[in-house]
JSON list of C-alpha atoms in Angstrom, two decimals:
[
{"chain": "U", "resi": 10, "resn": "UNK", "atom": "CA", "xyz": [4.88, 1.46, -12.68]},
{"chain": "U", "resi": 11, "resn": "UNK", "atom": "CA", "xyz": [5.37, -1.65, -14.80]},
{"chain": "U", "resi": 12, "resn": "UNK", "atom": "CA", "xyz": [6.56, -3.58, -11.75]},
{"chain": "U", "resi": 13, "resn": "UNK", "atom": "CA", "xyz": [3.47, -2.51, -9.80]},
{"chain": "U", "resi": 14, "resn": "UNK", "atom": "CA", "xyz": [1.20, -3.69, -12.61]},
{"chain": "U", "resi": 15, "resn": "UNK", "atom": "CA", "xyz": [2.80, -7.10, -12.89]},
{"chain": "U", "resi": 16, "resn": "UNK", "atom": "CA", "xyz": [2.85, -7.47, -9.10]},
{"chain": "U", "resi": 17, "resn": "UNK", "atom": "CA", "xyz": [-0.84, -6.63, -8.85]},
{"chain": "U", "resi": 18, "resn": "UNK", "atom": "CA", "xyz": [-1.85, -8.74, -11.83]},
{"chain": "U", "resi": 19, "resn": "UNK", "atom": "CA", "xyz": [-0.28, -11.82, -10.26]},
{"chain": "U", "resi": 20, "resn": "UNK", "atom": "CA", "xyz": [-1.60, -11.03, -6.79]},
{"chain": "U", "resi": 21, "resn": "UNK", "atom": "CA", "xyz": [-4.79, -12.88, -5.84]},
{"chain": "U", "resi": 22, "resn": "UNK", "atom": "CA", "xyz": [-4.58, -11.98, -2.16]},
{"chain": "U", "resi": 23, "resn": "UNK", "atom": "CA", "xyz": [-2.00, -10.62, 0.22]},
{"chain": "U", "resi": 24, "resn": "UNK", "atom": "CA", "xyz": [-1.23, -12.68, 3.31]},
{"chain": "U", "resi": 25, "resn": "UNK", "atom": "CA", "xyz": [0.78, -11.72, 6.38]},
{"chain": "U", "resi": 26, "resn": "UNK", "atom": "CA", "xyz": [3.37, -13.98, 8.00]},
{"chain": "U", "resi": 27, "resn": "UNK", "atom": "CA", "xyz": [0.79, -15.62, 10.26]},
{"chain": "U", "resi": 28, "resn": "UNK", "atom": "CA", "xyz": [-1.23, -16.67, 7.22]},
{"chain": "U", "resi": 29, "resn": "UNK", "atom": "CA", "xyz": [-4.02, -14.11, 7.71]},
{"chain": "U", "resi": 30, "resn": "UNK", "atom": "CA", "xyz": [-4.93, -11.51, 5.16]},
{"chain": "U", "resi": 31, "resn": "UNK", "atom": "CA", "xyz": [-5.00, -8.01, 6.69]},
{"chain": "U", "resi": 32, "resn": "UNK", "atom": "CA", "xyz": [-6.14, -4.58, 5.55]},
{"chain": "U", "resi": 33, "resn": "UNK", "atom": "CA", "xyz": [-2.62, -3.27, 6.06]},
{"chain": "U", "resi": 34, "resn": "UNK", "atom": "CA", "xyz": [-1.35, -5.75, 3.46]},
{"chain": "U", "resi": 35, "resn": "UNK", "atom": "CA", "xyz": [-3.87, -4.91, 0.76]},
{"chain": "U", "resi": 36, "resn": "UNK", "atom": "CA", "xyz": [-2.14, -2.86, -1.96]},
{"chain": "U", "resi": 37, "resn": "UNK", "atom": "CA", "xyz": [-3.09, 0.82, -1.86]},
{"chain": "U", "resi": 38, "resn": "UNK", "atom": "CA", "xyz": [-2.42, 3.90, -3.94]},
{"chain": "U", "resi": 39, "resn": "UNK", "atom": "CA", "xyz": [-2.04, 7.33, -2.32]},
{"chain": "U", "resi": 40, "resn": "UNK", "atom": "CA", "xyz": [-3.70, 10.01, -4.44]},
{"chain": "U", "resi": 41, "resn": "UNK", "atom": "CA", "xyz": [-1.48, 12.82, -5.69]},
{"chain": "U", "resi": 42, "resn": "UNK", "atom": "CA", "xyz": [-2.36, 16.12, -7.36]},
{"chain": "U", "resi": 43, "resn": "UNK", "atom": "CA", "xyz": [-4.10, 15.75, -10.70]},
{"chain": "U", "resi": 44, "resn": "UNK", "atom": "CA", "xyz": [-5.19, 12.14, -10.28]},
{"chain": "U", "resi": 45, "resn": "UNK", "atom": "CA", "xyz": [-8.70, 10.78, -10.66]},
{"chain": "U", "resi": 46, "resn": "UNK", "atom": "CA", "xyz": [-10.25, 7.36, -10.18]},
{"chain": "U", "resi": 47, "resn": "UNK", "atom": "CA", "xyz": [-10.11, 7.01, -13.96]},
{"chain": "U", "resi": 48, "resn": "UNK", "atom": "CA", "xyz": [-6.37, 7.75, -14.15]},
{"chain": "U", "resi": 49, "resn": "UNK", "atom": "CA", "xyz": [-5.62, 5.43, -11.22]},
{"chain": "U", "resi": 50, "resn": "UNK", "atom": "CA", "xyz": [-7.67, 2.64, -12.81]},
{"chain": "U", "resi": 51, "resn": "UNK", "atom": "CA", "xyz": [-5.69, 3.01, -16.03]},
{"chain": "U", "resi": 52, "resn": "UNK", "atom": "CA", "xyz": [-2.35, 3.17, -14.18]},
{"chain": "U", "resi": 53, "resn": "UNK", "atom": "CA", "xyz": [-2.95, -0.19, -12.51]},
{"chain": "U", "resi": 54, "resn": "UNK", "atom": "CA", "xyz": [-5.09, -1.75, -15.25]},
{"chain": "U", "resi": 55, "resn": "UNK", "atom": "CA", "xyz": [-8.05, -2.14, -12.85]},
{"chain": "U", "resi": 56, "resn": "UNK", "atom": "CA", "xyz": [-11.64, -1.43, -13.82]},
{"chain": "U", "resi": 57, "resn": "UNK", "atom": "CA", "xyz": [-12.87, 1.85, -12.37]},
{"chain": "U", "resi": 58, "resn": "UNK", "atom": "CA", "xyz": [-16.07, 0.11, -11.19]},
{"chain": "U", "resi": 59, "resn": "UNK", "atom": "CA", "xyz": [-13.91, -2.21, -9.07]},
{"chain": "U", "resi": 60, "resn": "UNK", "atom": "CA", "xyz": [-12.09, 0.74, -7.45]},
{"chain": "U", "resi": 61, "resn": "UNK", "atom": "CA", "xyz": [-15.43, 2.40, -6.73]},
{"chain": "U", "resi": 62, "resn": "UNK", "atom": "CA", "xyz": [-16.78, -0.79, -5.09]},
{"chain": "U", "resi": 63, "resn": "UNK", "atom": "CA", "xyz": [-13.64, -1.67, -3.13]},
{"chain": "U", "resi": 64, "resn": "UNK", "atom": "CA", "xyz": [-13.33, 1.87, -1.75]},
{"chain": "U", "resi": 65, "resn": "UNK", "atom": "CA", "xyz": [-17.04, 2.47, -1.07]},
{"chain": "U", "resi": 66, "resn": "UNK", "atom": "CA", "xyz": [-17.10, 5.45, -3.44]},
{"chain": "U", "resi": 67, "resn": "UNK", "atom": "CA", "xyz": [-19.40, 6.72, -6.16]},
{"chain": "U", "resi": 68, "resn": "UNK", "atom": "CA", "xyz": [-18.12, 7.41, -9.67]},
{"chain": "U", "resi": 69, "resn": "UNK", "atom": "CA", "xyz": [-18.99, 11.08, -9.20]},
{"chain": "U", "resi": 70, "resn": "UNK", "atom": "CA", "xyz": [-17.27, 11.44, -5.79]},
{"chain": "U", "resi": 71, "resn": "UNK", "atom": "CA", "xyz": [-14.09, 13.43, -5.96]},
{"chain": "U", "resi": 72, "resn": "UNK", "atom": "CA", "xyz": [-11.01, 11.93, -4.40]},
{"chain": "U", "resi": 73, "resn": "UNK", "atom": "CA", "xyz": [-8.54, 14.24, -2.72]},
{"chain": "U", "resi": 74, "resn": "UNK", "atom": "CA", "xyz": [-4.79, 14.36, -2.36]},
{"chain": "U", "resi": 75, "resn": "UNK", "atom": "CA", "xyz": [-3.67, 11.92, 0.30]},
{"chain": "U", "resi": 76, "resn": "UNK", "atom": "CA", "xyz": [-6.65, 9.55, -0.02]},
{"chain": "U", "resi": 77, "resn": "UNK", "atom": "CA", "xyz": [-5.63, 5.89, 0.12]},
{"chain": "U", "resi": 78, "resn": "UNK", "atom": "CA", "xyz": [-7.32, 3.88, -2.61]},
{"chain": "U", "resi": 79, "resn": "UNK", "atom": "CA", "xyz": [-7.49, 0.09, -2.22]},
{"chain": "U", "resi": 80, "resn": "UNK", "atom": "CA", "xyz": [-6.19, -1.71, -5.31]},
{"chain": "U", "resi": 81, "resn": "UNK", "atom": "CA", "xyz": [-7.73, -5.04, -4.27]},
{"chain": "U", "resi": 82, "resn": "UNK", "atom": "CA", "xyz": [-10.98, -6.06, -2.60]},
{"chain": "U", "resi": 83, "resn": "UNK", "atom": "CA", "xyz": [-10.72, -5.37, 1.17]},
{"chain": "U", "resi": 84, "resn": "UNK", "atom": "CA", "xyz": [-13.89, -7.43, 1.74]},
{"chain": "U", "resi": 85, "resn": "UNK", "atom": "CA", "xyz": [-11.89, -10.57, 1.08]},
{"chain": "U", "resi": 86, "resn": "UNK", "atom": "CA", "xyz": [-9.89, -9.99, 4.26]},
{"chain": "U", "resi": 87, "resn": "UNK", "atom": "CA", "xyz": [-10.01, -12.97, 6.59]},
{"chain": "U", "resi": 88, "resn": "UNK", "atom": "CA", "xyz": [-11.02, -11.85, 10.06]},
{"chain": "U", "resi": 89, "resn": "UNK", "atom": "CA", "xyz": [-10.26, -14.19, 12.93]}
]
């Protein structure tokens, strides 16, 4: 987990080999049993409001096992 945190903290954007940022390259977390947006936000040291915005969720929406949660803003993807 510590490696993930340092990797994400130093990551401004993820770029593929052609120089384009893609959704596939944005760091994600797959929800496991017992997790919540709050626990995921604490695990990666990301504000819960950011997770809600990046994943088009509401703070009251329940996430389910297997959901993929973006850990960076997917709206900053460069589409060409």
